[in-house]
Coordinates of C-alpha atoms and ligand atoms in Angstrom, one line a residue:
X784 CA 101.3 121.7 147.9
X785 CA 98.7 118.9 147.7
X786 CA 98.7 117.2 144.4
X787 CA 95.5 117.1 142.4
X788 CA 93.5 113.9 142.0
X789 CA 92.7 113.9 138.3
X790 CA 91.1 110.5 138.1
X791 CA 91.3 106.9 139.2
X792 CA 94.5 106.2 141.0
X793 CA 94.8 102.4 141.1
X794 CA 95.4 99.4 138.8
X795 CA 92.2 97.8 140.1
X796 CA 88.9 98.3 138.3
X797 CA 86.5 101.0 139.5
X798 CA 83.8 99.4 141.6
X799 CA 80.2 100.8 141.5
X800 CA 80.4 104.1 143.4
X801 CA 80.1 107.9 143.2
X802 CA 83.2 109.6 142.1
X803 CA 82.0 113.1 142.8
X804 CA 78.7 114.9 143.1
X805 CA 77.6 114.0 139.6
X806 CA 79.8 111.2 138.2
X807 CA 78.9 107.6 139.0
X808 CA 80.6 104.3 138.2
X809 CA 78.1 101.6 137.5
X810 CA 78.6 98.2 135.9
X811 CA 81.8 99.2 134.3
X812 CA 80.4 102.4 132.8
X813 CA 80.5 106.1 133.7
X814 CA 77.3 108.0 134.3
X815 CA 76.8 111.8 134.4
X816 CA 74.1 111.6 137.1
X817 CA 72.0 108.8 135.4
X818 CA 73.2 109.4 131.8
X819 CA 75.3 106.6 130.4
X820 CA 78.0 108.6 128.6
X821 CA 79.6 105.8 126.5
X822 CA 76.1 104.8 125.3
X823 CA 75.8 108.1 123.4
X824 CA 78.3 106.7 120.9
X825 CA 76.6 103.3 120.7
X826 CA 73.2 102.0 119.8
X827 CA 71.5 104.2 122.4
X828 CA 73.0 107.4 120.8
X829 CA 71.7 106.3 117.4
X830 CA 68.2 105.7 118.8
X831 CA 68.0 109.3 119.9
X832 CA 67.6 110.3 116.2
X833 CA 69.2 113.7 116.6
X834 CA 69.4 114.3 112.9
X835 CA 73.0 113.2 112.7
X836 CA 75.0 110.5 114.3
X837 CA 76.7 111.2 117.6
X838 CA 80.4 110.6 117.4
X839 CA 83.5 111.6 119.2
X840 CA 85.0 114.0 120.0
X841 CA 81.9 115.5 121.6
X842 CA 81.4 118.4 123.9
X843 CA 78.7 117.9 126.5
X844 CA 76.7 120.8 128.0
X845 CA 74.5 119.8 130.9
X846 CA 72.3 122.8 131.6
X847 CA 70.5 121.6 134.8
X848 CA 73.9 121.8 136.6
X849 CA 74.0 125.5 136.0
X850 CA 70.7 126.0 137.7
X851 CA 71.6 123.8 140.5
X852 CA 74.8 125.8 141.3
X853 CA 72.8 129.0 141.3
X854 CA 70.1 127.7 143.6
X855 CA 72.6 126.0 145.9
X856 CA 74.6 129.2 146.5
X857 CA 71.4 131.2 147.1
X858 CA 70.3 128.6 149.7
X859 CA 73.7 128.7 151.3
X860 CA 73.7 132.5 151.7
X861 CA 70.1 132.4 153.0
X862 CA 71.2 130.0 155.6
X863 CA 74.3 132.1 156.4
X864 CA 72.2 135.3 156.7
X865 CA 70.0 133.5 159.2
X866 CA 72.9 132.0 161.1
X867 CA 74.8 135.4 161.4
X868 CA 71.6 137.5 161.9
X869 CA 72.8 139.6 158.9
X870 CA 70.5 142.5 158.1
X871 CA 71.4 142.7 154.4
X872 CA 70.5 140.6 151.4
X873 CA 72.5 138.4 149.0
X874 CA 72.4 138.6 145.2
X875 CA 73.9 136.0 142.9
X876 CA 75.4 137.4 139.7
X877 CA 76.8 135.3 136.8
X878 CA 80.2 136.5 135.5
X879 CA 79.7 136.0 131.8
X880 CA 83.4 135.9 130.9
X881 CA 83.5 132.3 132.2
X882 CA 81.3 131.1 129.4
X883 CA 79.3 133.4 127.1
X884 CA 77.6 130.6 125.1
X885 CA 73.9 131.3 124.3
X886 CA 72.6 128.3 126.2
X887 CA 74.6 129.3 129.3
X888 CA 73.5 133.0 129.3
X889 CA 69.9 131.9 128.6
X890 CA 70.0 129.5 131.5
X891 CA 71.6 131.9 134.1
X892 CA 69.2 134.7 133.2
X893 CA 66.2 132.5 133.3
X894 CA 67.4 131.2 136.7
X895 CA 67.1 134.9 137.9
X896 CA 70.9 135.5 138.2
X897 CA 72.1 139.1 138.0
X898 CA 74.6 139.6 135.3
X899 CA 78.2 140.7 135.2
X900 CA 79.9 141.7 131.9
X901 CA 83.3 142.9 130.8
X902 CA 83.1 144.1 127.3
X903 CA 81.2 145.6 124.4
X904 CA 80.0 142.3 122.9
X905 CA 78.4 141.3 126.2
X906 CA 76.0 144.1 125.6
X907 CA 75.2 142.8 122.2
X908 CA 74.4 139.4 123.8
X909 CA 72.1 141.1 126.3
X910 CA 70.3 142.9 123.4
X911 CA 69.6 139.5 121.9
X912 CA 68.3 138.2 125.2
X913 CA 66.2 141.3 125.7
X914 CA 64.6 140.9 122.2
X915 CA 63.8 137.3 123.1
X916 CA 62.2 138.4 126.3
X917 CA 64.7 136.5 128.4
X918 CA 66.3 139.5 130.1
X919 CA 64.1 140.5 133.0
X920 CA 63.8 144.4 133.2
X921 CA 64.9 144.2 136.8
X922 CA 68.1 142.2 136.2
X923 CA 71.2 144.2 137.3
X924 CA 73.9 144.5 134.7
X925 CA 77.3 145.0 136.4
X926 CA 79.6 146.5 133.8
X927 CA 83.2 145.7 134.7
X928 CA 86.1 146.1 132.3
X929 CA 87.9 149.1 130.9
X930 CA 85.5 151.8 129.6
X931 CA 87.4 155.1 129.1
X932 CA 85.7 158.1 127.5
X933 CA 84.9 157.7 123.8
X934 CA 85.5 153.9 123.9
X935 CA 82.9 151.9 122.1
X936 CA 82.2 150.0 125.4
X937 CA 81.5 153.3 127.2
X938 CA 79.2 154.5 124.4
X939 CA 77.3 151.2 124.4
X940 CA 76.8 151.3 128.2
X941 CA 75.2 154.7 127.9
X942 CA 73.0 153.5 125.0
X943 CA 72.0 150.3 126.8
X944 CA 71.1 152.3 129.9
X945 CA 68.3 153.9 127.9
X946 CA 66.9 150.4 127.1
X947 CA 67.5 148.7 130.4
X948 CA 67.5 150.8 133.5
X949 CA 69.5 148.7 136.1
X950 CA 72.8 149.0 134.3
X951 CA 75.6 149.6 136.9
X952 CA 79.0 150.7 135.5
X953 CA 81.7 149.7 137.9
X954 CA 84.4 152.4 137.7
X955 CA 87.9 151.1 137.1
X956 CA 89.5 154.5 136.8
X957 CA 88.4 158.1 137.5
X958 CA 88.0 159.2 133.8
X959 CA 85.4 156.5 133.3
X960 CA 82.9 158.7 135.2
X961 CA 83.0 161.5 132.5
X962 CA 80.8 159.9 129.8
X963 CA 78.3 158.8 132.5
X964 CA 78.1 162.3 133.9
X965 CA 77.8 163.9 130.4
X966 CA 75.0 161.5 129.5
X967 CA 72.8 163.2 132.1
X968 CA 71.1 159.8 132.6
X969 CA 70.5 158.7 136.1
X970 CA 73.3 156.2 136.7
X971 CA 73.9 154.1 139.8
X972 CA 77.6 153.3 139.8
X973 CA 80.1 151.0 141.4
X974 CA 83.7 151.7 142.4
X975 CA 86.4 149.1 141.9
X976 CA 89.1 148.7 144.5
X977 CA 92.6 147.5 143.6
X978 CA 92.8 144.6 145.8
X979 CA 94.0 141.4 144.2
X980 CA 95.8 139.0 146.7
X981 CA 96.4 138.9 150.4
X982 CA 97.3 142.2 152.0
X983 CA 98.0 142.7 155.7
X984 CA 97.1 146.4 155.6
X985 CA 95.8 149.1 153.3
X986 CA 99.2 150.3 152.2
X987 CA 100.1 146.8 150.9
X988 CA 96.8 146.9 149.0
X989 CA 97.8 150.2 147.4
X990 CA 101.2 149.0 146.3
X991 CA 99.9 145.8 144.7
X992 CA 100.8 145.4 141.0
X993 CA 97.4 145.1 139.4
X994 CA 95.8 147.0 136.5
X995 CA 92.4 146.5 137.9
X996 CA 90.6 149.0 140.1
X997 CA 91.7 152.2 141.9
X998 CA 94.0 152.8 144.9
X999 CA 92.5 154.1 148.1
X1000 CA 93.1 157.7 147.3
X1001 CA 91.4 157.5 143.9
X1002 CA 88.5 155.5 145.3
X1003 CA 87.7 158.4 147.6
X1004 CA 88.3 161.0 144.8
X1005 CA 85.9 159.0 142.5
X1006 CA 83.3 158.8 145.2
X1007 CA 83.6 162.6 145.7
X1008 CA 83.1 163.2 142.0
X1009 CA 80.2 160.9 141.8
X1010 CA 78.6 162.4 144.8
X1011 CA 78.9 165.9 143.4
X1012 CA 77.4 165.0 140.0
X1013 CA 73.6 165.3 140.2
X1014 CA 72.9 162.3 137.9
X1015 CA 75.4 159.9 139.4
X1016 CA 74.6 157.8 142.5
X1017 CA 77.0 155.7 144.4
X1018 CA 75.6 152.2 144.8
X1019 CA 78.3 149.5 144.9
X1020 CA 81.8 148.9 146.0
X1021 CA 83.7 146.1 144.2
X1022 CA 86.7 144.2 145.4
X1023 CA 87.9 141.0 143.7
X1024 CA 90.8 139.3 145.6
X1025 CA 91.7 136.2 143.5
X1026 CA 90.5 133.2 141.7
X1027 CA 89.7 129.6 142.8
X1028 CA 90.6 130.4 146.4
X1029 CA 90.0 127.1 148.1
X1030 CA 91.1 128.2 151.6
X1031 CA 88.0 130.1 152.8
X1032 CA 89.7 131.7 155.8
X1033 CA 92.4 133.1 153.4
X1034 CA 89.6 134.2 151.1
X1035 CA 87.9 136.3 153.8
X1036 CA 91.3 137.5 155.1
X1037 CA 92.0 138.9 151.6
X1038 CA 88.7 140.7 151.7
X1039 CA 89.2 142.3 155.1
X1040 CA 91.2 145.4 153.9
X1041 CA 88.6 146.2 151.2
X1042 CA 85.8 145.7 153.6
X1043 CA 87.5 148.3 155.9
X1044 CA 87.6 150.8 153.0
X1045 CA 84.0 150.0 152.2
X1046 CA 83.0 150.8 155.7
X1047 CA 85.0 154.1 155.7
X1048 CA 83.4 155.1 152.5
X1049 CA 80.0 154.2 153.7
X1050 CA 80.4 156.5 156.7
X1051 CA 80.7 159.4 154.2
X1052 CA 78.3 158.0 151.6
X1053 CA 75.6 156.0 153.3
X1054 CA 73.9 155.4 149.9
X1055 CA 76.8 153.0 149.0
X1056 CA 74.7 150.0 149.9
X1057 CA 76.2 147.0 148.1
X1058 CA 79.5 145.2 148.7
X1059 CA 80.5 143.1 145.7
X1060 CA 83.2 140.6 146.4
X1061 CA 83.7 139.8 142.7
X1062 CA 84.7 136.3 141.7
X1063 CA 87.1 133.8 143.2
X1064 CA 84.7 131.3 144.6
X1065 CA 86.2 127.9 144.0
X1066 CA 84.7 124.8 142.4
X1067 CA 85.6 121.2 141.8
X1068 CA 87.8 120.7 138.7
X1069 CA 89.5 117.6 140.2
X1070 CA 88.3 114.8 142.5
X1071 CA 90.1 115.9 145.6
X1072 CA 88.2 119.2 145.9
X1073 CA 86.6 120.2 149.2
X1074 CA 85.1 123.5 150.1
X1075 CA 82.7 124.4 152.9
X1076 CA 80.7 127.1 151.1
X1077 CA 78.4 127.7 154.1
X1078 CA 81.5 128.3 156.3
X1079 CA 82.7 130.8 153.7
X1080 CA 79.4 132.6 153.6
X1081 CA 79.1 132.7 157.4
X1082 CA 82.7 133.9 157.8
X1083 CA 82.3 136.6 155.1
X1084 CA 79.0 138.0 156.5
X1085 CA 80.3 137.9 160.1
X1086 CA 83.4 139.8 159.0
X1087 CA 81.4 142.4 157.2
X1088 CA 79.1 142.8 160.2
X1089 CA 82.1 143.1 162.6
X1090 CA 83.8 145.8 160.5
X1091 CA 80.6 147.7 159.8
X1092 CA 79.8 147.6 163.6
X1093 CA 83.3 149.0 164.3
X1094 CA 82.6 151.9 161.9
X1095 CA 79.0 152.2 163.0
X1096 CA 77.6 151.8 159.5
X1097 CA 74.7 149.7 158.3
X1098 CA 75.7 146.4 156.8
X1099 CA 75.5 146.3 153.0
X1100 CA 73.7 143.9 150.7
X1101 CA 76.3 141.5 149.3
X1102 CA 76.8 140.4 145.6
X1103 CA 79.1 137.7 144.3
X1104 CA 80.0 137.5 140.7
X1105 CA 80.2 133.7 140.1
X1106 CA 82.0 132.7 136.9
X1107 CA 83.9 129.4 137.5
X1108 CA 81.5 128.3 140.2
X1109 CA 78.5 128.6 137.9
X1110 CA 79.8 126.8 134.8
X1111 CA 82.7 124.5 135.5
X1112 CA 80.8 121.4 136.2
X1113 CA 78.1 121.6 133.5
X1114 CA 80.8 121.0 130.8
X1115 CA 82.6 117.8 129.7
X1116 CA 84.5 116.9 126.6
X1117 CA 84.4 113.3 125.4
X1118 CA 87.1 111.6 123.2
X1119 CA 87.9 108.2 121.8
X1120 CA 91.3 106.6 122.3
X1121 CA 92.4 106.1 118.7
X1122 CA 95.8 104.6 119.3
X1123 CA 98.0 103.3 122.1
X1124 CA 101.7 103.8 121.6
X1125 CA 104.4 102.3 123.8
X1126 CA 107.6 103.8 122.6
X1127 CA 109.4 103.2 125.9
X1128 CA 108.4 106.6 127.2
X1129 CA 107.7 106.8 130.9
X1130 CA 104.2 105.5 130.4
X1131 CA 102.3 104.4 127.4
X1132 CA 100.7 107.1 125.3
X1133 CA 96.9 107.0 124.8
X1134 CA 96.2 109.2 121.8
X1135 CA 92.8 110.9 121.7
X1136 CA 90.8 112.0 118.6
X1137 CA 91.2 115.7 119.4
X1138 CA 93.5 118.3 121.0
X1139 CA 94.0 118.8 124.7
X1140 CA 95.8 122.1 124.3
X1141 CA 93.3 123.8 122.1
X1142 CA 90.3 122.3 124.0
X1143 CA 91.6 123.2 127.5
X1144 CA 94.2 125.9 127.1
X1145 CA 94.7 126.3 130.8
X1146 CA 96.1 122.8 131.0
X1147 CA 99.3 123.8 129.0
X1148 CA 99.3 127.5 129.7
X1149 CA 98.9 127.3 133.5
X1150 CA 99.4 123.6 134.2
X1151 CA 95.7 123.4 135.4
X1152 CA 94.2 120.0 136.2
X1153 CA 90.8 118.7 135.2
X1154 CA 89.2 115.3 135.9
X1155 CA 89.8 112.6 133.4
X1156 CA 87.9 109.3 133.6
X1157 CA 87.1 106.4 131.2
X1158 CA 83.5 106.2 130.0
X1159 CA 83.6 102.4 129.6
X1160 CA 85.8 99.4 130.6
X1161 CA 85.7 100.7 134.2
X1162 CA 85.4 97.1 135.4
X1163 CA 88.8 96.1 133.8
X1164 CA 92.3 96.5 135.1
X1165 CA 93.9 99.9 134.9
X1166 CA 97.5 101.1 134.3
X1167 CA 99.3 104.4 134.4
X1168 CA 99.3 106.3 131.1
X1169 CA 99.7 109.7 129.6
X1170 CA 97.3 111.2 127.1
X1171 CA 98.4 112.8 123.8
X1172 CA 96.4 115.1 121.5
X1173 CA 96.4 115.0 117.7
X1174 CA 98.5 118.1 117.2
X1175 CA 102.2 118.0 116.6
X1176 CA 102.8 120.1 119.7
X1177 CA 104.9 118.7 122.6
X1178 CA 102.6 120.5 125.0
X1179 CA 99.5 118.7 123.8
X1180 CA 99.6 116.2 126.6
X1181 CA 97.8 115.4 129.8
X1182 CA 98.6 115.4 132.7
X1183 CA 100.5 118.7 132.0
X1184 CA 104.4 118.7 132.0
X1185 CA 105.1 119.5 135.6
X1186 CA 102.2 117.7 137.1
X1187 CA 102.7 115.2 139.9
X1188 CA 99.3 113.7 139.4
X1189 CA 99.1 110.1 138.0
X1190 CA 96.5 109.2 135.4
X1191 CA 95.3 105.7 135.2
X1192 CA 93.1 104.3 132.4
X1193 CA 91.9 100.8 131.5
X1194 CA 94.6 98.6 130.0
X1195 CA 92.0 97.4 127.4
X1196 CA 91.9 100.4 125.1
X1197 CA 89.7 98.8 122.4
X1198 CA 86.8 101.1 121.7
X1199 CA 87.7 103.1 124.8
X1200 CA 86.2 106.5 125.4
X1201 CA 87.3 109.0 128.0
X1202 CA 85.9 112.3 129.3
X1203 CA 87.5 115.5 130.5
X1204 CA 85.2 116.9 133.3
X1205 CA 85.1 120.2 135.0
X1206 CA 86.1 122.1 131.8
X1207 CA 83.0 124.3 131.4
X1208 CA 84.6 127.6 132.6
X1209 CA 87.0 129.7 130.5
X1210 CA 88.4 126.9 128.4
X1211 CA 86.1 127.4 125.4
X1212 CA 86.4 131.2 125.7
X1213 CA 90.2 131.0 125.8
X1214 CA 90.5 128.5 123.0
X1215 CA 87.9 130.4 121.0
X1216 CA 84.5 129.1 119.7
X1217 CA 84.7 128.7 115.9
X1218 CA 87.9 129.8 114.2
X1219 CA 90.7 127.5 113.1
X1220 CA 93.0 126.0 115.6
X1221 CA 96.4 124.4 116.1
X1222 CA 97.2 121.9 113.4
X1223 CA 93.8 122.8 111.8
X1224 CA 91.9 120.3 114.0
X1225 CA 88.2 121.0 113.7
X1226 CA 86.0 121.8 116.6
X1227 CA 83.9 119.0 118.1
X1228 CA 80.1 118.6 117.9
X1229 CA 78.2 119.8 120.9
X1230 CA 75.4 118.0 122.7
X1231 CA 73.3 120.3 124.8
X1232 CA 71.3 118.4 127.4
X1233 CA 68.3 119.7 129.2
X1234 CA 65.7 117.9 131.5
X1235 CA 62.1 118.8 131.5
X1236 CA 60.0 119.0 134.6
X1237 CA 59.5 115.3 134.7
X1238 CA 63.3 114.7 134.5
X1239 CA 63.0 113.5 130.9
X1240 CA 66.1 114.3 128.8
X1241 CA 66.0 116.7 125.9
X1242 CA 69.0 116.7 123.6
X1243 CA 70.1 119.2 121.0
X1244 CA 73.1 118.3 118.8
X1245 CA 75.0 121.2 117.4
X1246 CA 77.3 120.5 114.5
X1247 CA 81.0 121.2 115.0
X1248 CA 83.3 122.4 112.3
X1249 CA 83.4 120.8 108.9
X1250 CA 86.3 121.2 106.4
X1251 CA 84.6 124.2 104.7
X1252 CA 84.4 126.2 107.9
X1253 CA 88.0 125.4 108.9
X1254 CA 89.4 126.2 105.5
X1255 CA 87.1 129.3 105.0
X1256 CA 88.5 130.8 108.2
X1257 CA 91.9 130.5 106.8
X1258 CA 91.0 132.2 103.5
X1259 CA 90.5 129.2 101.3
X1260 CA 87.5 130.0 99.2
X1261 CA 85.8 127.8 96.6
X1262 CA 87.1 128.3 93.1
X1263 CA 86.0 131.7 91.7
X1264 CA 85.5 133.2 95.2
X1265 CA 89.1 133.9 96.1
X1266 CA 89.9 137.2 97.8
Ligands
LIG1607 C1 85.5 141.4 137.7 C2 85.4 139.9 137.8 N1 84.3 139.4 138.3 C3 84.1 138.0 138.4 C4 85.0 137.2 137.8 C5 84.7 135.7 137.8 O1 85.7 135.0 138.6 P1 85.5 133.5 138.9 O2 85.5 132.8 137.7 O3 86.7 133.2 139.8 O4 84.2 133.4 139.7 C6 86.2 137.7 137.2 C7 87.2 136.8 136.6 O5 88.2 137.1 136.1 C8 86.4 139.1 137.2 O6 87.4 139.6 136.6

């Protein structure tokens, strides 16, 4: 397997150049587009007068990137629809599980993305957005996740349907239809196929060991039950086949068997008009990433067309639920190197002022790679190092244990800042927002960055955790207020 390029891989300084679509080296400093990141901790940061001083560690949230991702993918599919002569439409949905922060949901909804949810609390978030006038009444809400009869999630879906019509429950299992039927509300529903991975034929798909979705038999039974219930209308077929699938031919090959089932179903139920390929669209977390999204869209639409022609059914509209793709690159986490320790380990340790494992759980849990670059001293010599977090945990390191990827940082570590990039999806949700974390290390401040129509920056600094919050979470109350 190819090894991930997680940063600069040389002892020479980084010359002025672009490192990826949004990170640029200039005069020994790193810019996120044209924002000098180290300057946030220097005089420039102080001059922003954000009510409190900006200091590390600091989480960066760059909202224009989210909009850009959504617009780019829509443009790509418009182009593919034209290239293929595809008779259906494309809809972009944001998969909220990737990052449910207020500023993210606000941004995706305002950009006109449809919305995919997976649990009860997602509906509470949508209620807030509705009250604030941000949820467009036409926005489709695709309700994935387990919602058996009498569960709070099933009840909430039925309630929310009364307030927001385009709520589309995606059925995971046949009993989930019952509360919808009993509600007597007019529901359009989706059916979720069990289809995670690459399957040569339908029988392989059926024997896959996955708790998501229904096997082929149950999909047909669910369709029959839906069809015979006067208030239920089949709308969508859902098949998610993996995550971060970089090989686009393999991605579409994985989708082939579900597309066959879709076409067979559509022969029987022509109102089944949407094919939802779920998530899985890859995005850059490291510097070696390449993906031809247009080739993916063209290949996907051509395959759907070919299979629908074979079954003589109309091609469907297509929805993708983009989690990682939407929010990976808008997030970065900046740290200061507070100590360099050479204890004759393989490489010197650069210790950061935070925790790698609680900020980016996938790095230790899955050995996932993210991009790490210095914010200053780029014009000085580099050497190979390893990063260590502040916890006492042997896994709180980067690159992760089994990684083959070298990490180079400037030899001069005086006032050195570094950034982890490509961390906006899942990391905060897995590590938890708020709460108290490993070795009681508090959560960083967060800087939300917007740009107005003239490109002028707007900053909003959100305080991280102070001692009171951390201790309060653990049950330490001020004197007289003990439990
Ligand atoms: C049903 C469903 N849709 C969409 C997604 C988002 O996937 P990704 O982040 O790969 O885009 C997920 C992720 O687990 C999912 O379970």
